[in-house]
Amino acid sequence: MTELSRPIWPAYPLSAFVAGLGHCYLGQWKRGAIWFALYVLALAFLSARTLSGALDFGEPFVVTALQFESVAYTDVAVPLAVLVICLLDVYLIGLTRRTAAKTAASPASNGS
């Protein structure tokens, strides 16, 4: 399938799964890489405090990382905000492509 005949809807769940993956699906590799890097940075720097206690040898990693009382609001809010804005960006790209496809498909009138 070419990039223009490919359906847009799979980009939405891909972006919800991993930020930037929907952009890569739509063929915008640089934009997808930037969104992915922003998401990883948000997870790494803002969630590092939450996961730092998970690396102790006393308890299993998954059990410690999933303890909700040790999670602060900012540890979740910033990566989630990056993900939501990434989804909005994919939606706007899809909207632009649909609008461009409709205008290209309909013949232009000359006013007469």
Tab-separated table of N, CA, C and O in Angstrom:
chain	number	residue	atom	x	y	z
A	1	MET	N	0.831	-1.181	0.000
A	1	MET	CA	0.000	0.000	0.000
A	1	MET	C	0.878	1.248	0.000
A	1	MET	O	1.873	1.304	0.694
A	2	THR	N	0.458	2.217	-0.737
A	2	THR	CA	1.188	3.470	-0.729
A	2	THR	C	0.764	4.293	0.474
A	2	THR	O	-0.226	4.001	1.144
A	3	GLU	N	1.524	5.336	0.693
A	3	GLU	CA	1.256	6.180	1.857
A	3	GLU	C	-0.090	6.889	1.743
A	3	GLU	O	-0.775	7.120	2.734
A	4	LEU	N	-0.515	7.216	0.536
A	4	LEU	CA	-1.770	7.935	0.357
A	4	LEU	C	-2.983	7.023	0.442
A	4	LEU	O	-4.057	7.454	0.838
A	5	SER	N	-2.847	5.732	0.078
A	5	SER	CA	-3.992	4.834	0.131
A	5	SER	C	-4.107	4.104	1.466
A	5	SER	O	-5.070	3.398	1.691
A	6	ARG	N	-3.150	4.269	2.325
A	6	ARG	CA	-3.156	3.622	3.637
A	6	ARG	C	-4.194	4.266	4.547
A	6	ARG	O	-4.305	5.485	4.604
A	7	PRO	N	-4.989	3.467	5.268
A	7	PRO	CA	-5.980	4.059	6.189
A	7	PRO	C	-5.285	4.772	7.350
A	7	PRO	O	-4.204	4.384	7.778
A	8	ILE	N	-5.937	5.798	7.851
A	8	ILE	CA	-5.346	6.629	8.908
A	8	ILE	C	-5.647	6.082	10.295
A	8	ILE	O	-4.852	6.238	11.214
A	9	TRP	N	-6.771	5.395	10.480
A	9	TRP	CA	-7.221	5.007	11.823
A	9	TRP	C	-6.216	4.157	12.603
A	9	TRP	O	-6.183	4.277	13.832
A	10	PRO	N	-5.380	3.289	12.017
A	10	PRO	CA	-4.429	2.537	12.860
A	10	PRO	C	-3.379	3.414	13.539
A	10	PRO	O	-2.761	2.995	14.511
A	11	ALA	N	-3.196	4.627	13.068
A	11	ALA	CA	-2.216	5.523	13.686
A	11	ALA	C	-2.633	5.922	15.100
A	11	ALA	O	-1.776	6.161	15.949
A	12	TYR	N	-3.929	5.963	15.365
A	12	TYR	CA	-4.402	6.384	16.686
A	12	TYR	C	-4.067	5.371	17.781
A	12	TYR	O	-3.476	5.744	18.800
A	13	PRO	N	-4.422	4.092	17.632
A	13	PRO	CA	-4.030	3.150	18.692
A	13	PRO	C	-2.515	2.943	18.768
A	13	PRO	O	-1.988	2.686	19.848
A	14	LEU	N	-1.823	3.074	17.638
A	14	LEU	CA	-0.367	2.956	17.681
A	14	LEU	C	0.240	4.079	18.507
A	14	LEU	O	1.162	3.854	19.292
A	15	SER	N	-0.280	5.290	18.354
A	15	SER	CA	0.220	6.419	19.145
A	15	SER	C	-0.172	6.302	20.603
A	15	SER	O	0.558	6.762	21.478
A	16	ALA	N	-1.326	5.719	20.873
A	16	ALA	CA	-1.727	5.522	22.261
A	16	ALA	C	-0.861	4.464	22.932
A	16	ALA	O	-0.616	4.521	24.129
A	17	PHE	N	-0.381	3.503	22.152
A	17	PHE	CA	0.473	2.443	22.677
A	17	PHE	C	1.886	2.958	22.927
A	17	PHE	O	2.432	2.787	24.006
A	18	VAL	N	2.480	3.610	21.936
A	18	VAL	CA	3.820	4.193	22.052
A	18	VAL	C	3.791	5.535	21.329
A	18	VAL	O	3.436	5.591	20.152
A	19	ALA	N	4.159	6.596	22.022
A	19	ALA	CA	4.171	7.925	21.413
A	19	ALA	C	5.135	7.939	20.231
A	19	ALA	O	6.270	7.491	20.336
A	20	GLY	N	4.658	8.438	19.096
A	20	GLY	CA	5.478	8.533	17.898
A	20	GLY	C	5.292	7.389	16.924
A	20	GLY	O	5.645	7.513	15.754
A	21	LEU	N	4.736	6.284	17.362
A	21	LEU	CA	4.563	5.132	16.488
A	21	LEU	C	3.508	5.408	15.407
A	21	LEU	O	3.649	4.965	14.273
A	22	GLY	N	2.486	6.158	15.740
A	22	GLY	CA	1.476	6.532	14.755
A	22	GLY	C	2.037	7.449	13.686
A	22	GLY	O	1.677	7.359	12.517
A	23	HIS	N	2.934	8.340	14.080
A	23	HIS	CA	3.585	9.210	13.105
A	23	HIS	C	4.436	8.384	12.138
A	23	HIS	O	4.445	8.650	10.937
A	24	CYS	N	5.132	7.402	12.665
A	24	CYS	CA	5.945	6.529	11.812
A	24	CYS	C	5.053	5.751	10.851
A	24	CYS	O	5.411	5.552	9.692
A	25	TYR	N	3.896	5.316	11.310
A	25	TYR	CA	2.938	4.620	10.455
A	25	TYR	C	2.477	5.526	9.312
A	25	TYR	O	2.292	5.070	8.188
A	26	LEU	N	2.302	6.808	9.606
A	26	LEU	CA	1.864	7.750	8.584
A	26	LEU	C	3.002	8.220	7.687
A	26	LEU	O	2.781	9.007	6.774
A	27	GLY	N	4.221	7.751	7.961
A	27	GLY	CA	5.351	8.089	7.109
A	27	GLY	C	6.125	9.309	7.549
A	27	GLY	O	7.010	9.761	6.830
A	28	GLN	N	5.841	9.841	8.708
A	28	GLN	CA	6.552	11.008	9.212
A	28	GLN	C	7.556	10.546	10.264
A	28	GLN	O	7.321	10.647	11.471
A	29	TRP	N	8.675	10.031	9.782
A	29	TRP	CA	9.660	9.380	10.634
A	29	TRP	C	10.328	10.352	11.595
A	29	TRP	O	10.521	10.031	12.773
A	30	LYS	N	10.706	11.529	11.126
A	30	LYS	CA	11.381	12.498	12.006
A	30	LYS	C	10.456	12.973	13.123
A	30	LYS	O	10.855	13.051	14.285
A	31	ARG	N	9.224	13.266	12.754
A	31	ARG	CA	8.254	13.720	13.752
A	31	ARG	C	7.973	12.622	14.772
A	31	ARG	O	7.837	12.876	15.964
A	32	GLY	N	7.883	11.373	14.294
A	32	GLY	CA	7.677	10.242	15.191
A	32	GLY	C	8.842	10.044	16.141
A	32	GLY	O	8.660	9.759	17.318
A	33	ALA	N	10.057	10.215	15.624
A	33	ALA	CA	11.248	10.070	16.470
A	33	ALA	C	11.296	11.161	17.532
A	33	ALA	O	11.688	10.908	18.681
A	34	ILE	N	10.888	12.365	17.172
A	34	ILE	CA	10.870	13.467	18.146
A	34	ILE	C	9.848	13.197	19.244
A	34	ILE	O	10.139	13.384	20.438
A	35	TRP	N	8.645	12.742	18.875
A	35	TRP	CA	7.623	12.431	19.884
A	35	TRP	C	8.071	11.288	20.783
A	35	TRP	O	7.850	11.322	21.993
A	36	PHE	N	8.691	10.276	20.189
A	36	PHE	CA	9.171	9.150	20.984
A	36	PHE	C	10.253	9.608	21.961
A	36	PHE	O	10.254	9.215	23.135
A	37	ALA	N	11.177	10.458	21.490
A	37	ALA	CA	12.240	10.962	22.365
A	37	ALA	C	11.665	11.803	23.503
A	37	ALA	O	12.107	11.682	24.660
A	38	LEU	N	10.673	12.638	23.204
A	38	LEU	CA	10.036	13.429	24.267
A	38	LEU	C	9.364	12.547	25.301
A	38	LEU	O	9.448	12.801	26.508
A	39	TYR	N	8.708	11.500	24.833
A	39	TYR	CA	8.021	10.592	25.749
A	39	TYR	C	9.020	9.825	26.623
A	39	TYR	O	8.824	9.698	27.828
A	40	VAL	N	10.087	9.350	26.019
A	40	VAL	CA	11.111	8.623	26.782
A	40	VAL	C	11.778	9.546	27.794
A	40	VAL	O	12.011	9.153	28.942
A	41	LEU	N	12.059	10.783	27.390
A	41	LEU	CA	12.654	11.737	28.335
A	41	LEU	C	11.702	12.044	29.491
A	41	LEU	O	12.132	12.142	30.644
A	42	ALA	N	10.432	12.193	29.191
A	42	ALA	CA	9.456	12.452	30.259
A	42	ALA	C	9.384	11.272	31.212
A	42	ALA	O	9.322	11.453	32.433
A	43	LEU	N	9.407	10.069	30.661
A	43	LEU	CA	9.391	8.888	31.529
A	43	LEU	C	10.683	8.741	32.314
A	43	LEU	O	10.667	8.412	33.498
A	44	ALA	N	11.805	8.998	31.673
A	44	ALA	CA	13.098	8.786	32.322
A	44	ALA	C	13.355	9.801	33.429
A	44	ALA	O	13.753	9.430	34.533
A	45	PHE	N	13.140	11.082	33.137
A	45	PHE	CA	13.501	12.102	34.111
A	45	PHE	C	12.436	12.324	35.176
A	45	PHE	O	12.755	12.549	36.332
A	46	LEU	N	11.171	12.260	34.801
A	46	LEU	CA	10.130	12.526	35.777
A	46	LEU	C	9.721	11.288	36.548
A	46	LEU	O	9.217	11.380	37.651
A	47	SER	N	9.927	10.124	35.977
A	47	SER	CA	9.571	8.895	36.667
A	47	SER	C	10.769	8.222	37.312
A	47	SER	O	10.624	7.171	37.915
A	48	ALA	N	11.941	8.803	37.173
A	48	ALA	CA	13.140	8.189	37.735
A	48	ALA	C	13.046	8.097	39.258
A	48	ALA	O	13.510	7.130	39.860
A	49	ARG	N	12.421	9.080	39.875
A	49	ARG	CA	12.277	9.055	41.325
A	49	ARG	C	11.390	7.890	41.758
A	49	ARG	O	11.654	7.226	42.750
A	50	THR	N	10.351	7.624	41.012
A	50	THR	CA	9.449	6.527	41.332
A	50	THR	C	10.145	5.184	41.144
A	50	THR	O	10.009	4.282	41.954
A	51	LEU	N	10.880	5.049	40.077
A	51	LEU	CA	11.526	3.775	39.768
A	51	LEU	C	12.838	3.573	40.517
A	51	LEU	O	13.370	2.473	40.540
A	52	SER	N	13.375	4.623	41.139
A	52	SER	CA	14.650	4.462	41.843
A	52	SER	C	14.514	3.509	43.024
A	52	SER	O	15.420	2.736	43.303
A	53	GLY	N	13.393	3.524	43.693
A	53	GLY	CA	13.177	2.588	44.785
A	53	GLY	C	12.912	1.175	44.304
A	53	GLY	O	13.049	0.213	45.048
A	54	ALA	N	12.534	1.050	43.041
A	54	ALA	CA	12.229	-0.265	42.487
A	54	ALA	C	13.490	-1.062	42.187
A	54	ALA	O	13.415	-2.258	41.956
A	55	LEU	N	14.632	-0.413	42.189
A	55	LEU	CA	15.873	-1.110	41.856
A	55	LEU	C	16.562	-1.701	43.081
A	55	LEU	O	17.645	-2.256	42.959
A	56	ASP	N	15.947	-1.581	44.250
A	56	ASP	CA	16.500	-2.209	45.445
A	56	ASP	C	16.374	-3.724	45.326
A	56	ASP	O	15.449	-4.242	44.713
A	57	PHE	N	17.305	-4.434	45.941
A	57	PHE	CA	17.295	-5.891	45.844
A	57	PHE	C	16.317	-6.553	46.801
A	57	PHE	O	16.081	-7.741	46.722
A	58	GLY	N	15.718	-5.794	47.701
A	58	GLY	CA	14.825	-6.364	48.697
A	58	GLY	C	13.500	-6.860	48.143
A	58	GLY	O	12.965	-7.867	48.589
A	59	GLU	N	12.943	-6.157	47.161
A	59	GLU	CA	11.637	-6.518	46.610
A	59	GLU	C	11.737	-6.662	45.091
A	59	GLU	O	12.591	-6.057	44.460
A	60	PRO	N	10.848	-7.429	44.491
A	60	PRO	CA	10.854	-7.566	43.028
A	60	PRO	C	10.569	-6.231	42.346
A	60	PRO	O	9.821	-5.399	42.858
A	61	PHE	N	11.148	-6.043	41.178
A	61	PHE	CA	11.040	-4.782	40.446
A	61	PHE	C	9.588	-4.434	40.119
A	61	PHE	O	9.138	-3.327	40.350
A	62	VAL	N	8.840	-5.377	39.584
A	62	VAL	CA	7.472	-5.101	39.138
A	62	VAL	C	6.575	-4.731	40.312
A	62	VAL	O	5.778	-3.804	40.235
A	63	VAL	N	6.726	-5.415	41.419
A	63	VAL	CA	5.881	-5.136	42.588
A	63	VAL	C	6.157	-3.737	43.119
A	63	VAL	O	5.233	-2.979	43.424
A	64	THR	N	7.418	-3.347	43.196
A	64	THR	CA	7.764	-2.027	43.716
A	64	THR	C	7.363	-0.923	42.742
A	64	THR	O	6.887	0.130	43.147
A	65	ALA	N	7.542	-1.163	41.441
A	65	ALA	CA	7.218	-0.133	40.449
A	65	ALA	C	5.718	0.097	40.344
A	65	ALA	O	5.288	1.180	39.958
A	66	LEU	N	4.904	-0.889	40.698
A	66	LEU	CA	3.459	-0.754	40.571
A	66	LEU	C	2.765	-0.335	41.864
A	66	LEU	O	1.549	-0.344	41.935
A	67	GLN	N	3.511	0.026	42.883
A	67	GLN	CA	2.898	0.499	44.120
A	67	GLN	C	2.425	1.933	43.910
A	67	GLN	O	3.215	2.850	43.730
A	68	PHE	N	1.124	2.115	43.924
A	68	PHE	CA	0.558	3.402	43.570
A	68	PHE	C	0.757	4.461	44.651
A	68	PHE	O	0.729	5.640	44.350
A	69	GLU	N	0.957	4.079	45.876
A	69	GLU	CA	1.152	5.103	46.909
A	69	GLU	C	2.512	5.782	46.788
A	69	GLU	O	2.716	6.863	47.316
A	70	SER	N	3.444	5.168	46.055
A	70	SER	CA	4.755	5.788	45.870
A	70	SER	C	4.824	6.627	44.595
A	70	SER	O	5.853	7.219	44.305
A	71	VAL	N	3.733	6.709	43.839
A	71	VAL	CA	3.716	7.450	42.583
A	71	VAL	C	3.167	8.847	42.836
A	71	VAL	O	2.069	9.009	43.371
A	72	ALA	N	3.919	9.842	42.429
A	72	ALA	CA	3.478	11.226	42.553
A	72	ALA	C	2.689	11.629	41.309
A	72	ALA	O	2.811	11.014	40.249
A	73	TYR	N	1.896	12.673	41.439
A	73	TYR	CA	1.075	13.149	40.337
A	73	TYR	C	1.919	13.565	39.135
A	73	TYR	O	1.587	13.253	37.994
A	74	THR	N	3.021	14.261	39.378
A	74	THR	CA	3.866	14.729	38.271
A	74	THR	C	4.558	13.583	37.556
A	74	THR	O	4.904	13.707	36.387
A	75	ASP	N	4.770	12.471	38.250
A	75	ASP	CA	5.395	11.319	37.605
A	75	ASP	C	4.502	10.729	36.524
A	75	ASP	O	4.980	10.122	35.574
A	76	VAL	N	3.208	10.915	36.663
A	76	VAL	CA	2.259	10.382	35.699
A	76	VAL	C	1.761	11.464	34.748
A	76	VAL	O	1.558	11.206	33.562
A	77	ALA	N	1.593	12.677	35.235
A	77	ALA	CA	0.947	13.734	34.455
A	77	ALA	C	1.760	14.166	33.242
A	77	ALA	O	1.201	14.330	32.156
A	78	VAL	N	3.047	14.339	33.398
A	78	VAL	CA	3.846	14.855	32.274
A	78	VAL	C	3.976	13.825	31.155
A	78	VAL	O	3.726	14.157	29.991
A	79	PRO	N	4.330	12.554	31.427
A	79	PRO	CA	4.340	11.591	30.322
A	79	PRO	C	2.961	11.398	29.688
A	79	PRO	O	2.853	11.242	28.474
A	80	LEU	N	1.910	11.455	30.494
A	80	LEU	CA	0.562	11.330	29.957
A	80	LEU	C	0.199	12.533	29.094
A	80	LEU	O	-0.440	12.386	28.042
A	81	ALA	N	0.626	13.721	29.496
A	81	ALA	CA	0.372	14.924	28.697
A	81	ALA	C	1.102	14.843	27.358
A	81	ALA	O	0.544	15.219	26.318
A	82	VAL	N	2.330	14.345	27.362
A	82	VAL	CA	3.068	14.170	26.107
A	82	VAL	C	2.326	13.193	25.201
A	82	VAL	O	2.188	13.424	23.996
A	83	LEU	N	1.813	12.125	25.770
A	83	LEU	CA	1.082	11.123	24.996
A	83	LEU	C	-0.221	11.692	24.423
A	83	LEU	O	-0.557	11.452	23.257
A	84	VAL	N	-0.942	12.479	25.210
A	84	VAL	CA	-2.202	13.065	24.746
A	84	VAL	C	-1.949	14.094	23.643
A	84	VAL	O	-2.665	14.126	22.627
A	85	ILE	N	-0.921	14.909	23.788
A	85	ILE	CA	-0.606	15.898	22.756
A	85	ILE	C	-0.120	15.203	21.486
A	85	ILE	O	-0.424	15.641	20.375
A	86	CYS	N	0.601	14.105	21.638
A	86	CYS	CA	1.018	13.312	20.485
A	86	CYS	C	-0.195	12.756	19.744
A	86	CYS	O	-0.251	12.779	18.509
A	87	LEU	N	-1.180	12.265	20.477
A	87	LEU	CA	-2.423	11.788	19.867
A	87	LEU	C	-3.165	12.911	19.145
A	87	LEU	O	-3.710	12.705	18.054
A	88	LEU	N	-3.177	14.088	19.733
A	88	LEU	CA	-3.804	15.235	19.096
A	88	LEU	C	-3.081	15.591	17.803
A	88	LEU	O	-3.712	15.909	16.795
A	89	ASP	N	-1.762	15.508	17.808
A	89	ASP	CA	-0.977	15.787	16.615
A	89	ASP	C	-1.281	14.774	15.507
A	89	ASP	O	-1.434	15.147	14.343
A	90	VAL	N	-1.400	13.500	15.854
A	90	VAL	CA	-1.754	12.479	14.869
A	90	VAL	C	-3.155	12.750	14.318
A	90	VAL	O	-3.386	12.621	13.107
A	91	TYR	N	-4.073	13.147	15.175
A	91	TYR	CA	-5.425	13.464	14.726
A	91	TYR	C	-5.416	14.627	13.738
A	91	TYR	O	-6.093	14.588	12.701
A	92	LEU	N	-4.661	15.676	14.044
A	92	LEU	CA	-4.601	16.832	13.156
A	92	LEU	C	-3.942	16.488	11.825
A	92	LEU	O	-4.346	16.994	10.776
A	93	ILE	N	-2.941	15.617	11.845
A	93	ILE	CA	-2.317	15.168	10.598
A	93	ILE	C	-3.332	14.388	9.773
A	93	ILE	O	-3.457	14.587	8.561
A	94	GLY	N	-4.079	13.502	10.416
A	94	GLY	CA	-5.110	12.745	9.719
A	94	GLY	C	-6.197	13.638	9.167
A	94	GLY	O	-6.679	13.435	8.043
A	95	LEU	N	-6.604	14.645	9.927
A	95	LEU	CA	-7.621	15.588	9.476
A	95	LEU	C	-7.134	16.367	8.258
A	95	LEU	O	-7.883	16.562	7.291
A	96	THR	N	-5.888	16.774	8.280
A	96	THR	CA	-5.302	17.493	7.147
A	96	THR	C	-5.261	16.613	5.912
A	96	THR	O	-5.580	17.066	4.805
A	97	ARG	N	-4.891	15.347	6.091
A	97	ARG	CA	-4.829	14.433	4.944
A	97	ARG	C	-6.217	14.150	4.379
A	97	ARG	O	-6.382	14.073	3.168
A	98	ARG	N	-7.205	13.994	5.241
A	98	ARG	CA	-8.569	13.761	4.749
A	98	ARG	C	-9.104	14.975	3.999
A	98	ARG	O	-9.749	14.848	2.964
A	99	THR	N	-8.833	16.163	4.524
A	99	THR	CA	-9.271	17.386	3.867
A	99	THR	C	-8.578	17.546	2.517
A	99	THR	O	-9.213	17.916	1.530
A	100	ALA	N	-7.297	17.264	2.473
A	100	ALA	CA	-6.550	17.350	1.210
A	100	ALA	C	-7.048	16.333	0.205
A	100	ALA	O	-7.149	16.618	-0.993
A	101	ALA	N	-7.403	15.144	0.670
A	101	ALA	CA	-7.916	14.118	-0.235
A	101	ALA	C	-9.278	14.501	-0.777
A	101	ALA	O	-9.581	14.256	-1.951
A	102	LYS	N	-10.121	15.117	0.053
A	102	LYS	CA	-11.444	15.537	-0.414
A	102	LYS	C	-11.343	16.669	-1.432
A	102	LYS	O	-12.083	16.689	-2.419
A	103	THR	N	-10.461	17.619	-1.196
A	103	THR	CA	-10.323	18.741	-2.135
A	103	THR	C	-9.681	18.264	-3.436
A	103	THR	O	-9.979	18.812	-4.498
A	104	ALA	N	-8.800	17.277	-3.371
A	104	ALA	CA	-8.187	16.760	-4.581
A	104	ALA	C	-9.184	15.926	-5.378
A	104	ALA	O	-9.129	15.874	-6.610
A	105	ALA	N	-10.117	15.276	-4.713
A	105	ALA	CA	-11.096	14.429	-5.389
A	105	ALA	C	-12.227	15.240	-6.022
A	105	ALA	O	-12.750	14.852	-7.065
A	106	SER	N	-12.592	16.352	-5.408
A	106	SER	CA	-13.688	17.151	-5.966
A	106	SER	C	-13.118	18.132	-6.996
A	106	SER	O	-12.091	18.754	-6.774
A	107	PRO	N	-13.794	18.280	-8.126
A	107	PRO	CA	-13.308	19.207	-9.146
A	107	PRO	C	-13.498	20.650	-8.690
A	107	PRO	O	-14.481	20.989	-8.034
A	108	ALA	N	-12.554	21.481	-9.032
A	108	ALA	CA	-12.623	22.891	-8.644
A	108	ALA	C	-13.569	23.611	-9.594
A	108	ALA	O	-13.508	23.457	-10.803
A	109	SER	N	-14.446	24.406	-9.003
A	109	SER	CA	-15.375	25.179	-9.839
A	109	SER	C	-14.751	26.524	-10.170
A	109	SER	O	-14.013	27.085	-9.380
A	110	ASN	N	-15.066	27.004	-11.340
A	110	ASN	CA	-14.521	28.298	-11.740
A	110	ASN	C	-15.517	29.430	-11.520
A	110	ASN	O	-15.292	30.530	-11.979
A	111	GLY	N	-16.608	29.150	-10.853
A	111	GLY	CA	-17.552	30.204	-10.485
A	111	GLY	C	-18.625	30.436	-11.520
A	111	GLY	O	-19.446	31.341	-11.376
A	112	SER	N	-18.658	29.699	-12.592
A	112	SER	CA	-19.692	29.923	-13.600
A	112	SER	C	-20.768	28.878	-13.559
A	112	SER	O	-20.679	27.848	-13.028
